[in-house]
Amino acid sequence: MTFNFTVSPDFAPDRLSGWYIFNTWLQKQTDSAIHLEIYPDFAAQKAAITSDKIDLIYANPYDAAMLVREKGFLPLVKSAGSSDEAILAVHRDNAIIDVEALPSGIRVAHTQDPDVRMIGMIMLEPSNLTSDTLQAINCDTYILVAKNILQNKADVGIFLAQAYDDLSDLVKKQLKVLVRSQISVIHHSLMIGPKLQAKREEIQNLLINMHGSAKSKEILDSLGFSCWQKVDDEEMEFMIDLMDTLAI
Amino acid sequence: MLKDMQPEDIIGEYKEAVLNLYGGMKRKVLFTEIETPYPDGKLIVSSTDSDGLIKKVNQAFVDMSCYTEEELIGMPHCILRHPDMPSAAYKDLWGTILDGRTWQGYVKNLRKDGGYYWVKATVIPNIRKGQVVGYTSVRRKPSRLKVNESIKLYSTLS
């Protein structure tokens, strides 16, 4: 039997080969056939989850509630010490220095990343901006979010903090950060579906110890992680409760 | 047990009030006119058990409330209740969450040092295996417009 693995479409493009290498490692370690399928966007990934095509997923926190409550997924691990944070940025020459000064009707560029967009919208609330009082500009990548600001096609950009930090210095010099979230408790998680759950403990232990050997540590490096950290059921439930409160 | 506030903890000139809290409890509070602005980008998060006793707080909660984590754990959430908040708001909150629904509103919270801070609060029941086992509350930065509307509204409520 072949199991299906997928990764939330918001991973950094330069990590793609890392995920394929990780999948090969996982197959060898578990002696299981695992196929990695990368979906082009969140809608395609959701359709696959809905039709029960996924057994293992590195999931966006926004999808965690649906995976646990509707599809019986359980958490395995998260990347140690990392959390999903967002940044609101404007053009360097923009006179505004405070979110509260942003006027109604502004153009806000963002990607499809659901958790980052949600955190960004929460950070816009002090200015009374809602999805009804701003013009949303949907972009495929964070580089395009930056480009929209630099070309004066957008007034504000919502970035994944990590993606913003990874922009070139040349681009960052032309931007100005208004606010960076410090939430700390929202994170992507590797989650396991019902068909694979007999192997949950085995896979969890393999992953938690993965940084112990030089060769597998290299694979973690290629994903941009230092090591995996266990996520227990209650931590996941807490994050789901948190996402539920924030989505309102 | 929730203790009365102590003058030595207060920064600045203060007034006194006695709050009638849920379950017949009373508490003397000392409060000033000093507002602490809500920090940009942060969320204040806490969890309580089903009786409203605090189980978990994050660092932003500790920083904004001025209490230590040790002082907060096991205390009723009304340790933050400010005398300017009308009972009607808390009645609405508890009526909503006891009914298994989510409550959202603007709240003026009282700090240990007598100052205050405004939040936009969301409270949801934590349901595990069909049972409410507690509540999670998340506060975020409110807009000043909404705060000003709330000040006007709450002054008309008891």
Short mmCIF file of N, CA and C in Angstrom, two decimals, chain A residues 210-219 221:
data_model
loop_
_atom_site.label_atom_id
_atom_site.label_comp_id
_atom_site.label_asym_id
_atom_site.label_seq_id
_atom_site.Cartn_x
_atom_site.Cartn_y
_atom_site.Cartn_z
N MET A 210 15.77 12.68 14.62
CA MET A 210 16.35 12.83 13.29
C MET A 210 17.64 13.66 13.28
N HIS A 211 17.74 14.65 14.14
CA HIS A 211 18.92 15.54 14.13
C HIS A 211 20.15 14.85 14.73
N GLY A 212 19.97 13.62 15.23
CA GLY A 212 21.07 12.93 15.90
C GLY A 212 22.17 12.42 14.97
N SER A 213 21.84 12.18 13.71
CA SER A 213 22.89 11.71 12.80
C SER A 213 23.23 12.81 11.78
N ALA A 214 24.49 12.86 11.43
CA ALA A 214 24.96 13.94 10.56
C ALA A 214 24.24 13.94 9.21
N LYS A 215 23.97 12.73 8.70
CA LYS A 215 23.35 12.64 7.37
C LYS A 215 21.90 13.14 7.39
N SER A 216 21.14 12.70 8.40
CA SER A 216 19.75 13.15 8.44
C SER A 216 19.66 14.61 8.90
N LYS A 217 20.67 15.07 9.65
CA LYS A 217 20.70 16.50 10.02
C LYS A 217 20.81 17.37 8.78
N GLU A 218 21.55 16.86 7.79
CA GLU A 218 21.68 17.59 6.52
C GLU A 218 20.32 17.76 5.83
N ILE A 219 19.50 16.71 5.97
CA ILE A 219 18.15 16.79 5.36
C ILE A 219 17.33 17.86 6.08
N ASP A 221 18.51 20.43 7.55
CA ASP A 221 19.07 21.71 7.11
C ASP A 221 18.45 22.14 5.77
#
